[in-house]
Tab-separated table of C-alpha atoms in Angstrom:
chain	number	residue	atom	x	y	z
A	281	UNK	CA	33.287	-39.919	158.320
A	282	UNK	CA	35.875	-38.946	160.929
A	283	UNK	CA	38.874	-36.939	159.756
A	284	UNK	CA	40.806	-34.074	161.335
A	285	UNK	CA	41.249	-30.317	161.161
A	286	UNK	CA	43.285	-30.552	157.950
A	287	UNK	CA	39.958	-31.170	156.193
A	288	UNK	CA	38.691	-27.719	157.332
A	289	UNK	CA	41.361	-25.893	155.321
A	290	UNK	CA	39.190	-25.391	152.237
A	291	UNK	CA	36.056	-24.255	154.086
A	292	UNK	CA	37.965	-21.759	156.227
A	293	UNK	CA	40.000	-20.505	153.263
A	294	UNK	CA	36.755	-19.913	151.378
A	295	UNK	CA	35.157	-18.106	154.314
A	296	UNK	CA	38.037	-16.089	155.709
A	297	UNK	CA	40.757	-16.167	153.048
A	298	UNK	CA	43.250	-17.725	155.463
A	299	UNK	CA	44.779	-21.178	155.737
A	300	UNK	CA	44.227	-21.787	159.434
A	301	UNK	CA	45.324	-25.444	159.653
A	302	UNK	CA	48.647	-24.498	161.265
A	303	UNK	CA	47.101	-21.877	163.583
A	304	UNK	CA	46.697	-22.524	167.283
A	305	UNK	CA	43.261	-22.075	168.785
A	306	UNK	CA	41.955	-21.968	172.355
A	307	UNK	CA	39.092	-24.268	173.304
A	308	UNK	CA	36.270	-22.472	175.149
A	309	UNK	CA	35.504	-25.744	176.942
A	310	UNK	CA	38.835	-26.732	178.505
A	311	UNK	CA	40.966	-23.649	177.668
A	312	UNK	CA	43.460	-26.021	176.031
A	313	UNK	CA	45.511	-24.619	173.147
A	314	UNK	CA	46.081	-26.803	170.093
A	315	UNK	CA	46.853	-26.523	166.392
A	316	UNK	CA	43.594	-26.525	164.424
A	317	UNK	CA	44.767	-29.423	162.210
A	318	UNK	CA	44.615	-31.704	165.281
A	319	UNK	CA	40.880	-31.140	165.948
A	320	UNK	CA	38.567	-34.150	165.558
A	321	UNK	CA	36.351	-33.471	162.530
A	322	UNK	CA	33.239	-35.358	161.473
A	323	UNK	CA	31.918	-34.779	157.944
A	324	UNK	CA	28.292	-35.739	157.177
A	325	UNK	CA	25.868	-34.726	154.414
A	326	UNK	CA	24.230	-32.395	156.992
A	327	UNK	CA	27.404	-30.520	157.758
A	328	UNK	CA	30.800	-30.610	159.398
A	329	UNK	CA	31.609	-30.468	163.117
A	330	UNK	CA	35.075	-29.948	164.628
A	331	UNK	CA	35.670	-30.916	168.260
A	332	UNK	CA	38.540	-30.346	170.668
A	333	UNK	CA	40.786	-33.453	170.622
A	334	UNK	CA	41.293	-33.105	174.388
A	335	UNK	CA	37.756	-32.500	175.750
A	336	UNK	CA	35.365	-33.029	172.765
A	337	UNK	CA	33.879	-29.530	173.123
A	338	UNK	CA	32.386	-28.376	169.787
A	339	UNK	CA	34.816	-25.842	168.293
A	340	UNK	CA	33.485	-25.198	164.782
A	341	UNK	CA	30.327	-26.067	162.843
A	342	UNK	CA	29.854	-25.706	159.096
A	343	UNK	CA	26.529	-25.989	157.270
A	344	UNK	CA	26.148	-25.339	153.544
A	345	UNK	CA	22.891	-24.888	151.658
A	346	UNK	CA	21.101	-22.583	149.272
A	347	UNK	CA	24.380	-21.249	147.931
A	348	UNK	CA	25.521	-20.088	151.371
A	349	UNK	CA	27.789	-21.443	154.056
A	350	UNK	CA	27.259	-20.838	157.786
A	351	UNK	CA	30.421	-21.157	159.845
A	352	UNK	CA	29.799	-21.351	163.595
A	353	UNK	CA	32.659	-20.880	166.038
A	354	UNK	CA	30.894	-21.784	169.296
A	355	UNK	CA	33.912	-23.260	171.034
A	356	UNK	CA	36.904	-21.232	169.858
A	357	UNK	CA	37.681	-18.483	172.359
A	358	UNK	CA	40.787	-17.372	170.438
A	359	UNK	CA	42.622	-18.154	167.226
A	360	UNK	CA	46.145	-17.298	166.136
A	361	UNK	CA	46.777	-15.487	162.829
A	362	UNK	CA	49.964	-14.009	161.382
A	363	UNK	CA	50.616	-10.455	162.532
A	364	UNK	CA	49.220	-7.937	160.055
A	365	UNK	CA	51.963	-5.596	158.855
A	366	UNK	CA	50.852	-1.986	158.352
B	287	UNK	CA	26.396	-9.359	150.098
B	288	UNK	CA	29.754	-8.600	148.497
B	289	UNK	CA	32.809	-10.722	148.951
B	290	UNK	CA	36.224	-11.184	147.457
B	291	UNK	CA	36.407	-13.674	144.581
B	292	UNK	CA	37.260	-17.257	145.506
B	293	UNK	CA	40.629	-17.275	143.858
B	294	UNK	CA	41.341	-20.772	145.109
B	295	UNK	CA	38.794	-22.586	142.905
B	296	UNK	CA	39.987	-24.195	139.697
B	297	UNK	CA	38.616	-26.273	136.851
B	298	UNK	CA	40.787	-29.329	136.249
B	299	UNK	CA	40.822	-31.567	133.193
B	300	UNK	CA	41.710	-35.210	133.731
B	301	UNK	CA	44.677	-36.019	131.507
B	302	UNK	CA	45.214	-39.586	132.599
B	303	UNK	CA	43.590	-42.142	134.894
B	304	UNK	CA	45.539	-45.333	135.569
B	305	UNK	CA	45.279	-48.163	138.124
B	306	UNK	CA	47.421	-47.536	141.210
B	307	UNK	CA	46.355	-50.532	143.316
B	308	UNK	CA	43.432	-52.989	142.956
B	309	UNK	CA	41.171	-50.381	144.647
B	310	UNK	CA	42.791	-47.075	143.690
B	311	UNK	CA	43.571	-44.978	140.632
B	312	UNK	CA	46.173	-42.352	139.912
B	313	UNK	CA	44.696	-39.227	138.324
B	314	UNK	CA	46.866	-36.742	136.442
B	315	UNK	CA	45.080	-33.391	136.180
B	316	UNK	CA	45.781	-30.370	134.027
B	317	UNK	CA	44.902	-27.230	136.031
B	318	UNK	CA	45.898	-24.130	133.995
B	319	UNK	CA	45.181	-21.735	136.914
B	320	UNK	CA	46.988	-23.838	139.564
B	321	UNK	CA	49.515	-21.662	141.444
B	322	UNK	CA	51.779	-24.606	142.314
B	323	UNK	CA	51.887	-26.315	145.694
B	324	UNK	CA	54.196	-27.305	148.495
B	325	UNK	CA	54.954	-30.960	149.238
B	326	UNK	CA	52.321	-32.420	151.584
B	327	UNK	CA	49.494	-30.092	150.484
B	328	UNK	CA	45.954	-31.225	149.805
B	329	UNK	CA	43.009	-29.951	147.794
B	330	UNK	CA	39.238	-30.209	147.956
B	331	UNK	CA	37.325	-31.860	145.121
B	332	UNK	CA	33.737	-30.648	144.696
B	333	UNK	CA	31.190	-32.606	142.727
B	334	UNK	CA	27.764	-31.223	141.829
B	335	UNK	CA	24.854	-33.558	141.094
B	336	UNK	CA	22.301	-32.682	138.377
B	337	UNK	CA	19.867	-31.601	141.156
B	338	UNK	CA	22.434	-29.142	142.525
B	339	UNK	CA	23.494	-31.250	145.519
B	340	UNK	CA	27.180	-30.688	146.186
B	341	UNK	CA	29.685	-32.813	148.050
B	342	UNK	CA	33.282	-31.898	148.834
B	343	UNK	CA	36.152	-34.119	149.996
B	344	UNK	CA	39.843	-33.512	150.644
B	345	UNK	CA	42.580	-35.384	148.764
B	346	UNK	CA	46.314	-35.122	149.206
B	347	UNK	CA	48.441	-34.032	146.269
B	348	UNK	CA	51.200	-36.448	145.236
B	349	UNK	CA	53.048	-33.797	143.215
B	350	UNK	CA	54.671	-30.530	144.276
B	351	UNK	CA	56.377	-27.486	142.807
B	352	UNK	CA	55.246	-24.855	140.297
B	353	UNK	CA	53.763	-27.270	137.717
B	354	UNK	CA	50.111	-26.984	136.630
B	355	UNK	CA	49.974	-30.782	136.298
B	356	UNK	CA	48.566	-32.072	139.584
B	357	UNK	CA	48.763	-35.737	140.546
B	358	UNK	CA	46.273	-37.424	142.902
B	359	UNK	CA	45.990	-41.072	143.938
B	360	UNK	CA	42.527	-41.916	145.178
B	361	UNK	CA	41.444	-45.067	147.020
B	362	UNK	CA	37.791	-46.045	146.579
B	363	UNK	CA	36.129	-45.925	150.004
B	364	UNK	CA	33.213	-48.390	150.010
B	365	UNK	CA	29.952	-46.388	150.326
B	366	UNK	CA	31.939	-43.173	149.810
B	367	UNK	CA	30.231	-40.181	148.182
B	368	UNK	CA	33.088	-39.029	145.979
B	369	UNK	CA	35.960	-41.514	145.870
B	370	UNK	CA	34.059	-44.297	144.003
B	371	UNK	CA	33.195	-41.724	141.329
B	372	UNK	CA	36.809	-40.559	141.025
B	373	UNK	CA	38.077	-44.152	140.907
B	374	UNK	CA	35.418	-45.883	138.786
B	375	UNK	CA	33.824	-43.210	136.607
B	376	UNK	CA	36.237	-40.376	135.884
B	377	UNK	CA	38.256	-40.779	132.697
B	378	UNK	CA	40.643	-38.681	130.600
B	379	UNK	CA	38.924	-35.587	129.235
B	380	UNK	CA	36.494	-35.207	132.159
B	381	UNK	CA	36.468	-31.967	134.139
B	382	UNK	CA	36.270	-31.615	137.921
B	383	UNK	CA	36.237	-28.649	140.321
B	384	UNK	CA	39.140	-28.184	142.719
B	385	UNK	CA	39.906	-25.861	145.617
B	386	UNK	CA	43.496	-25.439	146.649
B	387	UNK	CA	46.304	-25.747	147.353
B	388	UNK	CA	45.409	-26.169	151.034
B	389	UNK	CA	46.907	-27.231	154.331
B	390	UNK	CA	50.072	-25.348	155.290
B	391	UNK	CA	50.265	-27.360	158.538
B	392	UNK	CA	51.404	-30.568	156.821
B	393	UNK	CA	53.974	-29.103	154.382
B	394	UNK	CA	57.654	-29.974	154.052
B	395	UNK	CA	59.804	-27.902	154.219
B	396	UNK	CA	57.758	-26.343	157.035
B	397	UNK	CA	56.400	-22.805	156.696
B	398	UNK	CA	55.042	-22.721	153.131
B	399	UNK	CA	58.295	-24.027	151.694
B	400	UNK	CA	60.237	-21.102	153.195
B	401	UNK	CA	63.763	-21.393	151.711
B	402	UNK	CA	65.206	-20.313	155.084
B	403	UNK	CA	63.572	-23.202	156.924
B	404	UNK	CA	66.031	-25.800	158.121
B	405	UNK	CA	65.899	-28.687	155.670
B	406	UNK	CA	68.720	-30.424	157.556
B	407	UNK	CA	66.369	-31.664	160.293
B	408	UNK	CA	65.828	-35.451	160.027
B	409	UNK	CA	62.410	-36.365	158.615
B	410	UNK	CA	60.508	-39.503	159.548
B	411	UNK	CA	57.446	-40.349	157.456
B	412	UNK	CA	54.876	-42.880	158.722
B	413	UNK	CA	52.160	-43.957	156.275
B	414	UNK	CA	49.120	-46.180	156.536
B	415	UNK	CA	47.639	-47.286	153.176
B	416	UNK	CA	46.733	-44.383	150.880
B	417	UNK	CA	48.071	-42.044	153.580
B	418	UNK	CA	51.376	-42.347	151.772
B	419	UNK	CA	50.241	-39.902	149.055
B	420	UNK	CA	51.357	-36.624	150.742
B	421	UNK	CA	54.375	-38.430	152.207
B	422	UNK	CA	55.447	-39.571	148.735
B	423	UNK	CA	55.246	-35.907	147.663
B	424	UNK	CA	57.480	-34.974	150.610
B	425	UNK	CA	59.954	-37.794	149.881
B	426	UNK	CA	60.212	-36.825	146.196
B	427	UNK	CA	60.681	-33.134	147.065
B	428	UNK	CA	63.244	-34.005	149.745
B	429	UNK	CA	65.188	-36.111	147.219
B	430	UNK	CA	65.192	-33.138	144.835
B	431	UNK	CA	66.294	-30.367	147.204
B	432	UNK	CA	68.306	-32.488	149.631
B	433	UNK	CA	68.220	-32.387	153.404
B	434	UNK	CA	68.862	-34.452	156.481
B	435	UNK	CA	68.119	-38.121	157.067
B	436	UNK	CA	64.846	-39.278	155.462
B	437	UNK	CA	63.027	-42.448	156.384
B	438	UNK	CA	59.577	-43.836	155.559
B	439	UNK	CA	57.746	-46.568	157.478
B	440	UNK	CA	54.907	-47.720	155.221
B	441	UNK	CA	52.125	-50.017	156.435
B	442	UNK	CA	50.090	-51.727	153.688
B	443	UNK	CA	47.846	-54.788	153.613
B	444	UNK	CA	49.739	-56.604	150.846
B	445	UNK	CA	52.523	-55.720	148.382
B	446	UNK	CA	49.864	-55.111	145.674
B	447	UNK	CA	48.233	-52.422	147.847
B	448	UNK	CA	51.326	-50.191	147.898
B	449	UNK	CA	50.921	-46.743	146.302
B	450	UNK	CA	53.832	-45.278	144.295
B	451	UNK	CA	55.792	-48.518	144.730
B	452	UNK	CA	58.085	-48.080	141.661
B	453	UNK	CA	58.729	-44.404	142.523
B	454	UNK	CA	59.529	-45.183	146.163
B	455	UNK	CA	61.784	-48.070	145.146
B	456	UNK	CA	63.626	-45.715	142.766
B	457	UNK	CA	64.200	-43.195	145.598
B	458	UNK	CA	65.609	-46.027	147.722
B	459	UNK	CA	67.815	-47.155	144.826
B	460	UNK	CA	69.138	-43.610	144.416
B	461	UNK	CA	70.106	-43.595	148.089
B	462	UNK	CA	67.657	-40.771	148.890
B	463	UNK	CA	65.259	-42.689	151.138
B	464	UNK	CA	65.309	-45.453	153.687
B	465	UNK	CA	62.052	-47.399	153.350
B	466	UNK	CA	60.696	-49.882	155.881
B	467	UNK	CA	57.630	-51.902	154.834
B	468	UNK	CA	55.084	-53.304	157.260
B	469	UNK	CA	52.667	-55.803	155.673
B	470	UNK	CA	49.489	-56.327	157.669
B	471	UNK	CA	47.741	-59.143	155.695
B	472	UNK	CA	50.233	-60.786	153.308
B	473	UNK	CA	53.976	-60.414	152.791
B	474	UNK	CA	56.177	-60.929	149.717
B	475	UNK	CA	57.600	-64.476	149.440
B	476	UNK	CA	60.483	-65.070	151.827
B	477	UNK	CA	59.783	-61.920	153.902
B	478	UNK	CA	61.575	-62.039	157.241
B	479	UNK	CA	58.541	-61.124	159.343
B	480	UNK	CA	54.987	-62.491	159.508
B	481	UNK	CA	52.170	-60.225	158.339
B	482	UNK	CA	50.745	-58.150	161.158
B	483	UNK	CA	49.774	-54.663	162.217
B	484	UNK	CA	52.234	-52.041	163.364
B	485	UNK	CA	53.098	-52.326	167.038
B	486	UNK	CA	55.008	-49.979	169.274
B	487	UNK	CA	58.069	-52.249	169.101
B	488	UNK	CA	57.873	-52.456	165.296
B	489	UNK	CA	57.512	-48.666	165.056
B	490	UNK	CA	60.547	-48.145	167.280
B	491	UNK	CA	62.617	-50.609	165.245
B	492	UNK	CA	61.657	-49.000	161.892
B	493	UNK	CA	61.883	-45.267	162.624
B	494	UNK	CA	64.482	-42.588	163.404
B	495	UNK	CA	65.062	-42.579	167.189
B	496	UNK	CA	63.583	-39.719	169.222
B	497	UNK	CA	67.118	-38.768	170.334
B	498	UNK	CA	67.813	-37.592	166.729
B	499	UNK	CA	64.863	-35.182	167.108
B	500	UNK	CA	63.244	-35.839	163.710
B	501	UNK	CA	60.133	-34.068	162.460
B	502	UNK	CA	57.570	-36.849	162.035
B	503	UNK	CA	54.802	-36.708	159.413
B	504	UNK	CA	52.148	-39.373	159.965
B	505	UNK	CA	49.193	-39.860	157.592
B	506	UNK	CA	46.655	-42.656	157.404
B	507	UNK	CA	43.252	-43.811	158.626
B	508	UNK	CA	42.211	-42.262	161.955
B	509	UNK	CA	42.828	-45.357	164.158
B	510	UNK	CA	46.269	-45.905	162.584
B	511	UNK	CA	47.344	-42.294	163.158
B	512	UNK	CA	45.966	-42.267	166.718
B	513	UNK	CA	47.931	-45.426	167.584
B	514	UNK	CA	51.172	-44.281	165.927
B	515	UNK	CA	51.042	-40.757	167.405
B	516	UNK	CA	50.474	-42.216	170.889
B	517	UNK	CA	53.455	-44.577	170.555
B	518	UNK	CA	55.684	-41.795	169.188
B	519	UNK	CA	54.960	-39.755	172.335
B	520	UNK	CA	55.744	-42.790	174.509
B	521	UNK	CA	59.007	-43.251	172.584
B	522	UNK	CA	60.026	-39.723	173.555
B	523	UNK	CA	59.161	-37.672	170.462
B	524	UNK	CA	58.077	-34.101	171.279
B	525	UNK	CA	54.389	-33.434	170.501
B	526	UNK	CA	55.208	-30.332	168.445
B	527	UNK	CA	57.412	-32.394	166.122
B	528	UNK	CA	54.663	-34.937	165.368
B	529	UNK	CA	52.488	-33.733	162.469
B	530	UNK	CA	49.396	-35.786	161.742
B	531	UNK	CA	46.781	-36.062	159.005
B	532	UNK	CA	43.867	-38.469	159.513
B	533	UNK	CA	41.264	-39.630	157.051
B	534	UNK	CA	38.117	-41.665	157.420
B	535	UNK	CA	38.077	-45.166	156.003
B	536	UNK	CA	34.409	-45.570	156.805
């Protein structure tokens, strides 16, 4: 099933405690910068893969099993988060 | 391994399940721990089989605001893992697991409902099929708090396939929404245009012009959103003002 980066919101919130759908990320493949919600996401019973909408480089992989979730970030060379106020 | 508690998971009780279209149902959920949600948000539904197998899918929320009543409208995807269960099996009194609210990217007003955000910017909504669910939430919220021009272009197969038809018609009647229907398979009797898919010309004719610099929210099946977003760019809309949410029909 092909969806988009909006569908990653729950997984990433669970893993990192942040809603990253509106965050910009840099693709390690093409160096393009895009909002995470615009990534091409494929959901299968084996896991979830997010690809760069511009160059199809794999940005994020998610595999769940045995009560654990593995989040791979093989293709994100940077991601934007709100500045942390100290 | 220690970790912070998953504060975003909730147990919801189905209060009401009613037919929305021939293939979809509207579910009203009571979620006592729900923190409220912005218009356009979604949530994840997680189902666990007796053998422990879990499947999770995202659904847009049709309601917004502080209420702990959460409204979904779910279309049964043939061969889907979760939607046929939600549409055909779930009934009042059943409990389901939810994670949310999620998806700050697609919210109106932008920025987590920040009261300082400019609600005077024109808003163009473009929906394909059940993709209208988050856009209905935005339209209802917009009608409540007020704002700039608001217009919805809604593509459905037939009049019977329209989600939230009475609610949308009421918003139009109250002068809060301009609604342009596109029927792809069958039209109401006496409709001025033959049934057919959205085209670039039809989109241009039925949406706020790019010169008015609207924020555009487009939600629908992946091919629909891809086509519409491409045409919007060709029509001169700035990429950063086109917000998209795609879902898989198959």
